[in-house]
mmCIF file of C-alpha atoms in Angstrom:
data_model
loop_
_atom_site.group_PDB
_atom_site.id
_atom_site.type_symbol
_atom_site.label_atom_id
_atom_site.label_comp_id
_atom_site.label_asym_id
_atom_site.label_seq_id
_atom_site.Cartn_x
_atom_site.Cartn_y
_atom_site.Cartn_z
ATOM 1 C CA MET Q 6 43.075 -28.056 14.159
ATOM 2 C CA ASP Q 7 45.246 -25.248 12.684
ATOM 3 C CA TYR Q 8 43.851 -22.292 10.735
ATOM 4 C CA ARG Q 9 44.983 -23.662 7.254
ATOM 5 C CA MET Q 10 43.190 -27.072 7.848
ATOM 6 C CA MET Q 11 39.980 -25.146 8.979
ATOM 7 C CA ASN Q 12 40.057 -23.137 5.674
ATOM 8 C CA LYS Q 13 40.564 -26.305 3.683
ATOM 9 C CA ILE Q 14 37.452 -27.876 5.280
ATOM 10 C CA LYS Q 15 35.348 -24.768 4.527
ATOM 11 C CA ARG Q 16 36.475 -24.704 0.957
ATOM 12 C CA ASP Q 17 35.666 -28.344 0.641
ATOM 13 C CA GLU Q 18 32.287 -27.935 2.018
ATOM 14 C CA ILE Q 19 31.559 -24.981 -0.386
ATOM 15 C CA ASP Q 20 32.855 -26.989 -3.351
ATOM 16 C CA ARG Q 21 30.576 -29.798 -2.388
ATOM 17 C CA ILE Q 22 27.613 -27.467 -2.611
ATOM 18 C CA SER Q 23 28.897 -25.812 -5.738
ATOM 19 C CA ASN Q 24 28.988 -29.183 -7.465
ATOM 20 C CA LEU Q 25 25.280 -29.658 -6.903
ATOM 21 C CA PRO Q 26 23.001 -29.397 -9.834
ATOM 22 C CA LYS Q 27 22.134 -25.694 -10.696
ATOM 23 C CA GLU Q 28 18.477 -26.371 -10.015
ATOM 24 C CA ILE Q 29 19.158 -27.450 -6.464
ATOM 25 C CA ILE Q 30 21.381 -24.471 -5.719
ATOM 26 C CA HIS Q 31 18.829 -22.177 -7.139
ATOM 27 C CA GLN Q 32 16.178 -23.753 -4.815
ATOM 28 C CA ILE Q 33 18.464 -23.167 -1.891
ATOM 29 C CA PHE Q 34 19.101 -19.545 -2.795
ATOM 30 C CA LYS Q 35 15.328 -19.167 -3.389
ATOM 31 C CA ASP Q 36 14.545 -19.852 0.314
ATOM 32 C CA MET Q 37 17.083 -17.335 1.559
ATOM 33 C CA SER Q 38 16.525 -13.664 1.890
ATOM 34 C CA PHE Q 39 18.059 -11.351 -0.886
ATOM 35 C CA ARG Q 40 20.487 -9.896 1.477
ATOM 36 C CA GLU Q 41 21.662 -13.209 2.563
ATOM 37 C CA VAL Q 42 22.107 -14.320 -1.128
ATOM 38 C CA ILE Q 43 24.195 -11.206 -2.002
ATOM 39 C CA ARG Q 44 26.437 -12.047 1.013
ATOM 40 C CA THR Q 45 26.715 -15.694 0.200
ATOM 41 C CA CYS Q 46 27.547 -15.166 -3.654
ATOM 42 C CA VAL Q 47 30.958 -13.886 -2.675
ATOM 43 C CA LEU Q 48 32.012 -17.293 -1.110
ATOM 44 C CA SER Q 49 32.371 -18.920 -4.395
ATOM 45 C CA LYS Q 50 33.033 -17.792 -8.053
ATOM 46 C CA LYS Q 51 30.413 -20.158 -9.246
ATOM 47 C CA TRP Q 52 27.818 -18.529 -7.009
ATOM 48 C CA ARG Q 53 28.425 -14.832 -8.038
ATOM 49 C CA LYS Q 54 25.621 -14.665 -10.502
ATOM 50 C CA PHE Q 55 22.987 -16.630 -8.743
ATOM 51 C CA TRP Q 56 21.587 -13.554 -7.078
ATOM 52 C CA ILE Q 57 20.269 -12.276 -10.551
ATOM 53 C CA ALA Q 58 17.697 -14.925 -10.565
ATOM 54 C CA HIS Q 59 16.380 -14.489 -6.913
ATOM 55 C CA PRO Q 60 12.671 -13.935 -7.145
ATOM 56 C CA ASN Q 61 12.733 -11.383 -4.093
ATOM 57 C CA LEU Q 62 14.363 -8.221 -4.953
ATOM 58 C CA ILE Q 63 14.641 -6.204 -1.674
ATOM 59 C CA LEU Q 64 16.492 -2.951 -2.029
ATOM 60 C CA ASP Q 65 15.448 -1.405 1.348
ATOM 61 C CA ARG Q 66 17.141 1.045 3.614
ATOM 62 C CA GLN Q 67 19.315 -1.454 5.401
ATOM 63 C CA PHE Q 68 20.494 -2.822 1.906
ATOM 64 C CA PHE Q 69 21.561 0.642 0.813
ATOM 65 C CA GLN Q 70 23.250 1.358 4.158
ATOM 66 C CA GLU Q 71 25.302 -1.706 3.747
ATOM 67 C CA THR Q 72 26.088 -0.841 0.219
ATOM 68 C CA ILE Q 73 27.256 2.800 0.824
ATOM 69 C CA GLY Q 74 28.978 2.088 4.211
ATOM 70 C CA ASN Q 75 28.892 4.918 6.725
ATOM 71 C CA ARG Q 76 27.184 7.546 4.521
ATOM 72 C CA ARG Q 77 23.729 8.454 5.979
ATOM 73 C CA MET Q 78 22.434 9.702 2.587
ATOM 74 C CA ILE Q 79 23.267 9.202 -1.072
ATOM 75 C CA GLU Q 80 22.893 11.469 -4.139
ATOM 76 C CA TYR Q 81 20.010 10.660 -6.443
ATOM 77 C CA ASN Q 82 22.311 9.924 -9.385
ATOM 78 C CA TYR Q 83 24.244 7.417 -7.380
ATOM 79 C CA PHE Q 84 21.241 5.829 -5.933
ATOM 80 C CA GLY Q 85 19.783 5.426 -9.595
ATOM 81 C CA ASP Q 86 23.043 3.767 -10.714
ATOM 82 C CA ILE Q 87 22.713 1.152 -7.805
ATOM 83 C CA VAL Q 88 19.102 0.587 -8.754
ATOM 84 C CA ASP Q 89 19.747 0.278 -12.378
ATOM 85 C CA LYS Q 90 22.620 -2.101 -11.834
ATOM 86 C CA PHE Q 91 20.344 -4.639 -10.025
ATOM 87 C CA LEU Q 92 17.272 -4.259 -12.255
ATOM 88 C CA LEU Q 93 19.205 -4.559 -15.555
ATOM 89 C CA GLN Q 94 21.115 -7.547 -14.466
ATOM 90 C CA HIS Q 95 18.277 -9.347 -12.997
ATOM 91 C CA ILE Q 96 16.721 -12.266 -14.960
ATOM 92 C CA GLY Q 97 13.464 -14.285 -14.546
ATOM 93 C CA SER Q 98 10.326 -13.406 -12.637
ATOM 94 C CA ILE Q 99 10.126 -11.126 -9.506
ATOM 95 C CA ASP Q 100 7.713 -12.248 -6.911
ATOM 96 C CA LYS Q 101 8.494 -9.425 -4.562
ATOM 97 C CA PHE Q 102 10.109 -5.955 -5.174
ATOM 98 C CA THR Q 103 10.937 -3.535 -2.389
ATOM 99 C CA LEU Q 104 12.578 -0.015 -3.162
ATOM 100 C CA ASP Q 105 13.200 2.248 -0.280
ATOM 101 C CA MET Q 106 13.886 5.883 -1.538
ATOM 102 C CA SER Q 107 14.133 7.516 1.876
ATOM 103 C CA ILE Q 108 17.903 7.327 1.745
ATOM 104 C CA ILE Q 109 18.161 9.692 -1.166
ATOM 105 C CA SER Q 110 19.579 13.259 -0.665
ATOM 106 C CA PHE Q 111 17.983 15.507 -3.164
ATOM 107 C CA ASP Q 112 16.949 19.201 -3.655
ATOM 108 C CA ASN Q 113 13.828 20.682 -5.314
ATOM 109 C CA ARG Q 114 15.311 20.243 -8.760
ATOM 110 C CA ASP Q 115 15.417 16.538 -8.237
ATOM 111 C CA LEU Q 116 11.702 16.208 -7.374
ATOM 112 C CA ASP Q 117 10.520 15.721 -11.036
ATOM 113 C CA HIS Q 118 13.128 12.937 -11.416
ATOM 114 C CA CYS Q 119 12.603 11.033 -8.355
ATOM 115 C CA GLY Q 120 9.646 8.866 -8.319
ATOM 116 C CA ILE Q 121 8.251 5.357 -9.183
ATOM 117 C CA HIS Q 122 6.837 6.738 -12.479
ATOM 118 C CA PHE Q 123 10.184 6.206 -14.139
ATOM 119 C CA LEU Q 124 10.200 2.571 -13.251
ATOM 120 C CA ASN Q 125 9.081 -0.033 -15.860
ATOM 121 C CA ILE Q 126 8.668 -3.175 -14.115
ATOM 122 C CA PHE Q 127 7.044 -6.306 -15.516
ATOM 123 C CA ALA Q 128 6.050 -8.522 -12.433
ATOM 124 C CA PRO Q 129 2.832 -10.436 -13.195
ATOM 125 C CA LYS Q 130 3.282 -12.746 -10.269
ATOM 126 C CA VAL Q 131 3.511 -10.078 -7.613
ATOM 127 C CA GLU Q 132 0.513 -10.439 -5.127
ATOM 128 C CA PHE Q 133 1.401 -7.923 -2.453
ATOM 129 C CA LEU Q 134 2.461 -4.330 -3.554
ATOM 130 C CA THR Q 135 3.107 -1.324 -1.308
ATOM 131 C CA ILE Q 136 3.937 2.065 -2.751
ATOM 132 C CA TYR Q 137 5.096 4.433 0.050
ATOM 133 C CA LYS Q 138 5.875 8.040 -0.012
ATOM 134 C CA SER Q 139 6.059 8.526 -3.786
ATOM 135 C CA HIS Q 140 4.472 11.880 -4.871
ATOM 136 C CA LYS Q 141 3.505 10.635 -8.335
ATOM 137 C CA ILE Q 142 1.563 7.716 -9.543
ATOM 138 C CA CYS Q 143 1.948 7.230 -13.255
ATOM 139 C CA ALA Q 144 -1.369 6.168 -14.934
ATOM 140 C CA ASN Q 145 0.328 3.063 -16.540
ATOM 141 C CA PHE Q 146 2.493 2.022 -13.566
ATOM 142 C CA LEU Q 147 0.247 -0.921 -12.408
ATOM 143 C CA GLU Q 148 -0.166 -2.203 -15.904
ATOM 144 C CA ASN Q 149 2.582 -4.768 -15.238
ATOM 145 C CA PHE Q 150 1.214 -5.939 -11.868
ATOM 146 C CA THR Q 151 -1.829 -7.737 -13.156
ATOM 147 C CA ASN Q 152 -2.076 -10.266 -10.379
ATOM 148 C CA VAL Q 153 -1.792 -7.943 -7.447
ATOM 149 C CA LYS Q 154 -4.191 -9.032 -4.665
ATOM 150 C CA VAL Q 155 -3.169 -6.757 -1.848
ATOM 151 C CA LEU Q 156 -2.342 -2.945 -2.734
ATOM 152 C CA CYS Q 157 -1.294 -0.354 -0.309
ATOM 153 C CA ILE Q 158 -0.474 3.189 -1.507
ATOM 154 C CA VAL Q 159 0.682 5.739 1.117
ATOM 155 C CA ILE Q 160 1.696 9.007 -0.370
ATOM 156 C CA PHE Q 161 1.737 12.607 0.829
ATOM 157 C CA ILE Q 162 1.134 15.514 -1.385
ATOM 158 C CA GLY Q 163 2.781 18.962 -0.760
ATOM 159 C CA GLU Q 164 2.867 22.244 -2.435
ATOM 160 C CA GLU Q 165 5.382 21.034 -4.896
ATOM 161 C CA SER Q 166 2.762 18.808 -6.616
ATOM 162 C CA GLU Q 167 -0.101 21.308 -7.137
ATOM 163 C CA ASN Q 168 0.815 22.040 -10.761
ATOM 164 C CA TYR Q 169 1.385 18.279 -11.777
ATOM 165 C CA GLU Q 170 -0.458 17.357 -14.868
ATOM 166 C CA GLN Q 171 -3.584 15.428 -13.929
ATOM 167 C CA GLU Q 172 -3.053 12.883 -16.766
ATOM 168 C CA ARG Q 173 -0.135 11.523 -14.941
ATOM 169 C CA PHE Q 174 -2.340 10.465 -11.998
ATOM 170 C CA ILE Q 175 -3.975 7.101 -12.049
ATOM 171 C CA THR Q 176 -7.849 7.274 -11.376
ATOM 172 C CA TRP Q 177 -10.335 5.108 -9.664
ATOM 173 C CA SER Q 178 -11.589 3.643 -12.842
ATOM 174 C CA ARG Q 179 -8.034 2.911 -14.084
ATOM 175 C CA LEU Q 180 -6.961 1.253 -10.847
ATOM 176 C CA LEU Q 181 -9.923 -1.006 -10.696
ATOM 177 C CA PHE Q 182 -9.412 -1.993 -14.242
ATOM 178 C CA LEU Q 183 -5.675 -2.711 -13.993
ATOM 179 C CA CYS Q 184 -5.934 -4.441 -10.572
ATOM 180 C CA SER Q 185 -9.010 -6.688 -11.217
ATOM 181 C CA ASN Q 186 -7.882 -9.424 -8.776
ATOM 182 C CA LEU Q 187 -7.672 -7.049 -5.746
ATOM 183 C CA ARG Q 188 -8.800 -8.563 -2.464
ATOM 184 C CA GLY Q 189 -7.309 -5.864 -0.180
ATOM 185 C CA LEU Q 190 -6.939 -2.156 -0.644
ATOM 186 C CA ALA Q 191 -5.366 0.535 1.626
ATOM 187 C CA LEU Q 192 -4.977 4.194 0.528
ATOM 188 C CA SER Q 193 -4.033 7.450 2.123
ATOM 189 C CA ASN Q 194 -5.963 10.455 1.974
ATOM 190 C CA SER Q 195 -3.722 12.107 -0.523
ATOM 191 C CA CYS Q 196 -3.822 9.049 -2.746
ATOM 192 C CA ILE Q 197 -7.673 9.153 -2.728
ATOM 193 C CA GLY Q 198 -7.454 12.942 -3.605
ATOM 194 C CA LEU Q 199 -5.376 12.053 -6.688
ATOM 195 C CA LEU Q 200 -7.658 9.157 -7.693
ATOM 196 C CA GLY Q 201 -10.540 11.652 -7.775
ATOM 197 C CA ALA Q 202 -8.932 13.571 -10.671
ATOM 198 C CA GLU Q 203 -11.635 12.045 -12.921
ATOM 199 C CA ASN Q 204 -15.411 12.798 -12.867
ATOM 200 C CA ILE Q 205 -16.423 10.238 -10.441
ATOM 201 C CA PRO Q 206 -19.423 8.183 -11.538
ATOM 202 C CA LYS Q 207 -21.951 6.728 -9.239
ATOM 203 C CA ARG Q 208 -20.411 3.305 -10.047
ATOM 204 C CA PHE Q 209 -17.184 2.641 -11.644
ATOM 205 C CA PRO Q 210 -17.281 0.934 -14.992
ATOM 206 C CA PHE Q 211 -15.266 -2.023 -13.616
ATOM 207 C CA LYS Q 212 -16.495 -3.820 -10.541
ATOM 208 C CA ALA Q 213 -14.125 -4.989 -7.880
ATOM 209 C CA TYR Q 214 -15.570 -8.486 -7.552
ATOM 210 C CA HIS Q 215 -12.758 -9.914 -5.478
ATOM 211 C CA LEU Q 216 -12.351 -6.960 -3.139
ATOM 212 C CA GLU Q 217 -13.149 -7.889 0.381
ATOM 213 C CA ASP Q 218 -10.955 -5.663 2.713
ATOM 214 C CA VAL Q 219 -10.679 -1.856 2.339
ATOM 215 C CA ASN Q 220 -8.726 0.414 4.647
ATOM 216 C CA LEU Q 221 -8.940 4.184 3.741
ATOM 217 C CA ARG Q 222 -7.927 7.514 5.282
ATOM 218 C CA VAL Q 223 -10.462 9.998 4.299
ATOM 219 C CA GLU Q 224 -11.020 13.787 4.337
ATOM 220 C CA PHE Q 225 -14.841 13.991 5.066
ATOM 221 C CA GLY Q 226 -14.752 17.694 4.069
ATOM 222 C CA ASP Q 227 -13.689 16.793 0.543
ATOM 223 C CA ILE Q 228 -16.551 15.951 -1.879
ATOM 224 C CA ASP Q 229 -14.258 14.085 -4.357
ATOM 225 C CA GLN Q 230 -12.845 11.765 -1.617
ATOM 226 C CA VAL Q 231 -16.242 11.061 -0.072
ATOM 227 C CA SER Q 232 -18.045 10.510 -3.502
ATOM 228 C CA GLY Q 233 -15.024 8.345 -4.562
ATOM 229 C CA VAL Q 234 -15.206 6.151 -1.412
ATOM 230 C CA PHE Q 235 -18.992 5.613 -1.859
ATOM 231 C CA SER Q 236 -18.481 4.660 -5.535
ATOM 232 C CA LEU Q 237 -15.809 2.281 -4.467
ATOM 233 C CA ILE Q 238 -18.135 0.606 -2.012
ATOM 234 C CA ARG Q 239 -21.048 0.462 -4.633
ATOM 235 C CA SER Q 240 -18.569 -1.036 -7.207
ATOM 236 C CA SER Q 241 -17.526 -3.728 -4.544
ATOM 237 C CA PRO Q 242 -20.258 -6.289 -4.306
ATOM 238 C CA ASN Q 243 -18.278 -8.787 -2.071
ATOM 239 C CA LEU Q 244 -16.861 -6.106 0.392
ATOM 240 C CA ARG Q 245 -16.764 -7.519 3.931
ATOM 241 C CA SER Q 246 -14.560 -5.151 5.947
ATOM 242 C CA LEU Q 247 -14.346 -1.374 5.774
ATOM 243 C CA GLU Q 248 -11.865 0.458 7.951
ATOM 244 C CA ILE Q 249 -11.784 4.384 7.769
ATOM 245 C CA ASP Q 250 -9.350 6.741 9.446
ATOM 246 C CA VAL Q 251 -10.774 10.213 9.532
ATOM 247 C CA PHE Q 252 -8.312 12.929 8.471
ATOM 248 C CA SER Q 253 -9.030 16.593 8.947
ATOM 249 C CA SER Q 254 -12.880 16.292 8.561
ATOM 250 C CA GLY Q 255 -14.009 19.768 8.758
ATOM 251 C CA SER Q 256 -17.477 20.785 7.652
ATOM 252 C CA SER Q 257 -18.687 20.856 4.035
ATOM 253 C CA ILE Q 258 -22.276 21.689 2.831
ATOM 254 C CA GLU Q 259 -21.510 20.099 -0.494
ATOM 255 C CA VAL Q 260 -20.606 16.802 1.168
ATOM 256 C CA THR Q 261 -23.645 16.860 3.541
ATOM 257 C CA ASP Q 262 -25.867 17.500 0.614
ATOM 258 C CA TYR Q 263 -24.432 14.632 -1.336
ATOM 259 C CA LEU Q 264 -24.848 12.185 1.494
ATOM 260 C CA ALA Q 265 -28.268 13.465 2.413
ATOM 261 C CA ASP Q 266 -29.587 12.950 -1.218
ATOM 262 C CA PRO Q 267 -31.992 10.091 -1.262
ATOM 263 C CA ASP Q 268 -30.321 8.809 -4.450
ATOM 264 C CA CYS Q 269 -26.921 8.637 -2.602
ATOM 265 C CA VAL Q 270 -27.515 5.022 -1.942
ATOM 266 C CA ASP Q 271 -29.721 2.900 -4.174
ATOM 267 C CA GLN Q 272 -28.402 -0.579 -3.234
ATOM 268 C CA GLN Q 273 -27.821 -2.934 -0.286
ATOM 269 C CA PHE Q 274 -24.168 -3.644 0.697
ATOM 270 C CA GLU Q 275 -25.009 -7.313 0.991
ATOM 271 C CA ARG Q 276 -21.683 -8.753 2.193
ATOM 272 C CA LEU Q 277 -20.444 -6.027 4.479
ATOM 273 C CA GLU Q 278 -19.833 -7.381 7.949
ATOM 274 C CA TYR Q 279 -17.561 -5.158 9.823
ATOM 275 C CA VAL Q 280 -17.077 -1.351 9.789
ATOM 276 C CA GLU Q 281 -14.433 0.542 11.956
ATOM 277 C CA VAL Q 282 -13.959 4.296 11.908
ATOM 278 C CA THR Q 283 -11.192 5.911 13.933
ATOM 279 C CA GLU Q 284 -10.391 9.566 14.651
ATOM 280 C CA PHE Q 285 -14.177 10.256 14.454
ATOM 281 C CA GLN Q 286 -14.879 13.960 14.864
ATOM 282 C CA GLY Q 287 -18.514 14.015 15.104
ATOM 283 C CA THR Q 288 -19.376 16.098 11.976
ATOM 284 C CA THR Q 289 -22.691 15.819 10.256
ATOM 285 C CA SER Q 290 -21.147 14.333 7.196
ATOM 286 C CA GLU Q 291 -19.524 11.464 9.361
ATOM 287 C CA LEU Q 292 -22.751 10.782 11.022
ATOM 288 C CA ILE Q 293 -24.714 10.614 7.794
ATOM 289 C CA PHE Q 294 -22.160 8.381 6.263
ATOM 290 C CA LEU Q 295 -22.244 5.905 9.212
ATOM 291 C CA LYS Q 296 -26.110 6.030 9.171
ATOM 292 C CA LEU Q 297 -26.165 5.190 5.457
ATOM 293 C CA ILE Q 298 -23.989 2.192 6.199
ATOM 294 C CA LEU Q 299 -26.206 0.925 8.935
ATOM 295 C CA ALA Q 300 -29.365 1.287 7.022
ATOM 296 C CA ASN Q 301 -28.007 -0.605 3.917
ATOM 297 C CA SER Q 302 -25.860 -3.339 5.269
ATOM 298 C CA PRO Q 303 -28.091 -6.415 6.138
ATOM 299 C CA SER Q 304 -25.077 -8.559 7.175
ATOM 300 C CA LEU Q 305 -23.387 -6.050 9.235
ATOM 301 C CA SER Q 306 -22.360 -7.713 12.703
ATOM 302 C CA LYS Q 307 -20.178 -4.968 14.148
ATOM 303 C CA MET Q 308 -19.581 -1.179 13.880
ATOM 304 C CA ILE Q 309 -16.725 0.349 15.960
ATOM 305 C CA VAL Q 310 -16.314 4.135 16.190
ATOM 306 C CA GLY Q 311 -13.128 5.453 17.927
ATOM 307 C CA SER Q 312 -13.438 9.178 18.669
ATOM 308 C CA TYR Q 313 -11.153 12.071 18.059
ATOM 309 C CA ASP Q 314 -9.218 13.382 21.073
ATOM 310 C CA GLU Q 315 -11.179 16.591 21.306
ATOM 311 C CA LEU Q 316 -14.455 14.883 21.356
ATOM 312 C CA ASP Q 317 -15.715 14.828 24.999
ATOM 313 C CA VAL Q 318 -17.404 11.870 26.701
ATOM 314 C CA GLY Q 319 -20.995 13.688 26.504
ATOM 315 C CA LYS Q 320 -20.534 13.985 22.690
ATOM 316 C CA VAL Q 321 -19.351 10.376 22.539
ATOM 317 C CA ARG Q 322 -22.492 9.250 24.379
ATOM 318 C CA ARG Q 323 -24.766 11.281 21.940
ATOM 319 C CA VAL Q 324 -23.074 9.834 18.948
ATOM 320 C CA TYR Q 325 -23.703 6.233 20.461
ATOM 321 C CA GLU Q 326 -27.421 7.127 21.020
ATOM 322 C CA LEU Q 327 -27.917 8.538 17.434
ATOM 323 C CA LEU Q 328 -26.315 5.482 15.825
ATOM 324 C CA ARG Q 329 -28.206 3.014 18.167
ATOM 325 C CA LEU Q 330 -31.580 4.669 17.310
ATOM 326 C CA SER Q 331 -30.941 4.921 13.544
ATOM 327 C CA PRO Q 332 -32.548 2.476 11.224
ATOM 328 C CA ASN Q 333 -30.330 -0.507 10.500
ATOM 329 C CA ALA Q 334 -30.749 -3.312 8.033
ATOM 330 C CA SER Q 335 -29.076 -5.907 10.262
ATOM 331 C CA PRO Q 336 -30.876 -7.325 13.231
ATOM 332 C CA ARG Q 337 -27.579 -8.436 14.865
ATOM 333 C CA VAL Q 338 -25.373 -5.445 14.510
ATOM 334 C CA GLU Q 339 -23.318 -4.475 17.599
ATOM 335 C CA ILE Q 340 -22.466 -0.699 17.745
ATOM 336 C CA VAL Q 341 -19.456 0.312 19.876
ATOM 337 C CA VAL Q 342 -18.361 3.905 20.339
ATOM 338 C CA ILE Q 343 -15.111 4.439 22.089
ATOM 339 C CA PRO Q 344 -14.042 7.618 23.731
ATOM 340 C CA TYR Q 345 -10.472 8.772 23.219
ATOM 341 C CA ASP Q 346 -8.093 7.364 25.814
ATOM 342 C CA ARG Q 347 -5.412 9.944 26.693
ATOM 343 C CA ASP Q 348 -3.448 7.386 28.697
ATOM 344 C CA LEU Q 349 -2.707 5.175 25.584
#
């Protein structure tokens, strides 16, 4: 079979698909990845606009690298033009939106113009949302993500953000109000620090009734972070799993006094079944925190504590004994304290 005949057969196959009803073609494209849809649209003039209704808009690093060719980085303005083109032409609902900004080349002058606070996205069907490495969280950014069930925010705050206006940051109360359907929540320590810009109440005004799984990175030397975490736990009556990664614990009399106050915990964490703490450094604040969890979690079945690399085996054993002998509300709780393994 010669080359011309093969091309004719391919064109005929494409034409047969193109003549299918639009609803069927849309369904075919819906089951393809966004990148595959973009590539497929060039095969037929009739298909060129089908990508604009694709429910998954994935503008990740690989997408940008394919768009810009061999260039390793792109200027912010050019990056913005590409994003604007896709967002402005897109029609219909967006079920999944990914935007990777790590390929941008910018200087300090661009920092105030490079962040998710400039995006205005209406995506009421999105259930899983990750915000990664954006140094600003606009207070109203999450207003259009009313159905988010799993939210992950990982941000890093440097010196350039010290003077940012606090009213730009979302707070704990605002987060729980806007994301009332949350079932899973993961936050970095920098994000928790920003959420604490408000005067943290003992309980937030809006309870997280659906929240079951929480994963946090916490600075136990920071009173705003520790009090914010405890207020979140108090405001989550159906919390089942709590995972905490200790970051730069340090010592703080203010935090120790807060946790040692008899009024710190005035309720039982009825549904909490699993607690895991990693990078445990053995400070007084961390120990009191774990003891409070043990004493007030009647459904707790397992508590795992992974130690920091500088905590020797002797201290690890003492931590285990202190926790084992502490009052606990659950008769079936298993406590596991794991020494740091330098071979891993």
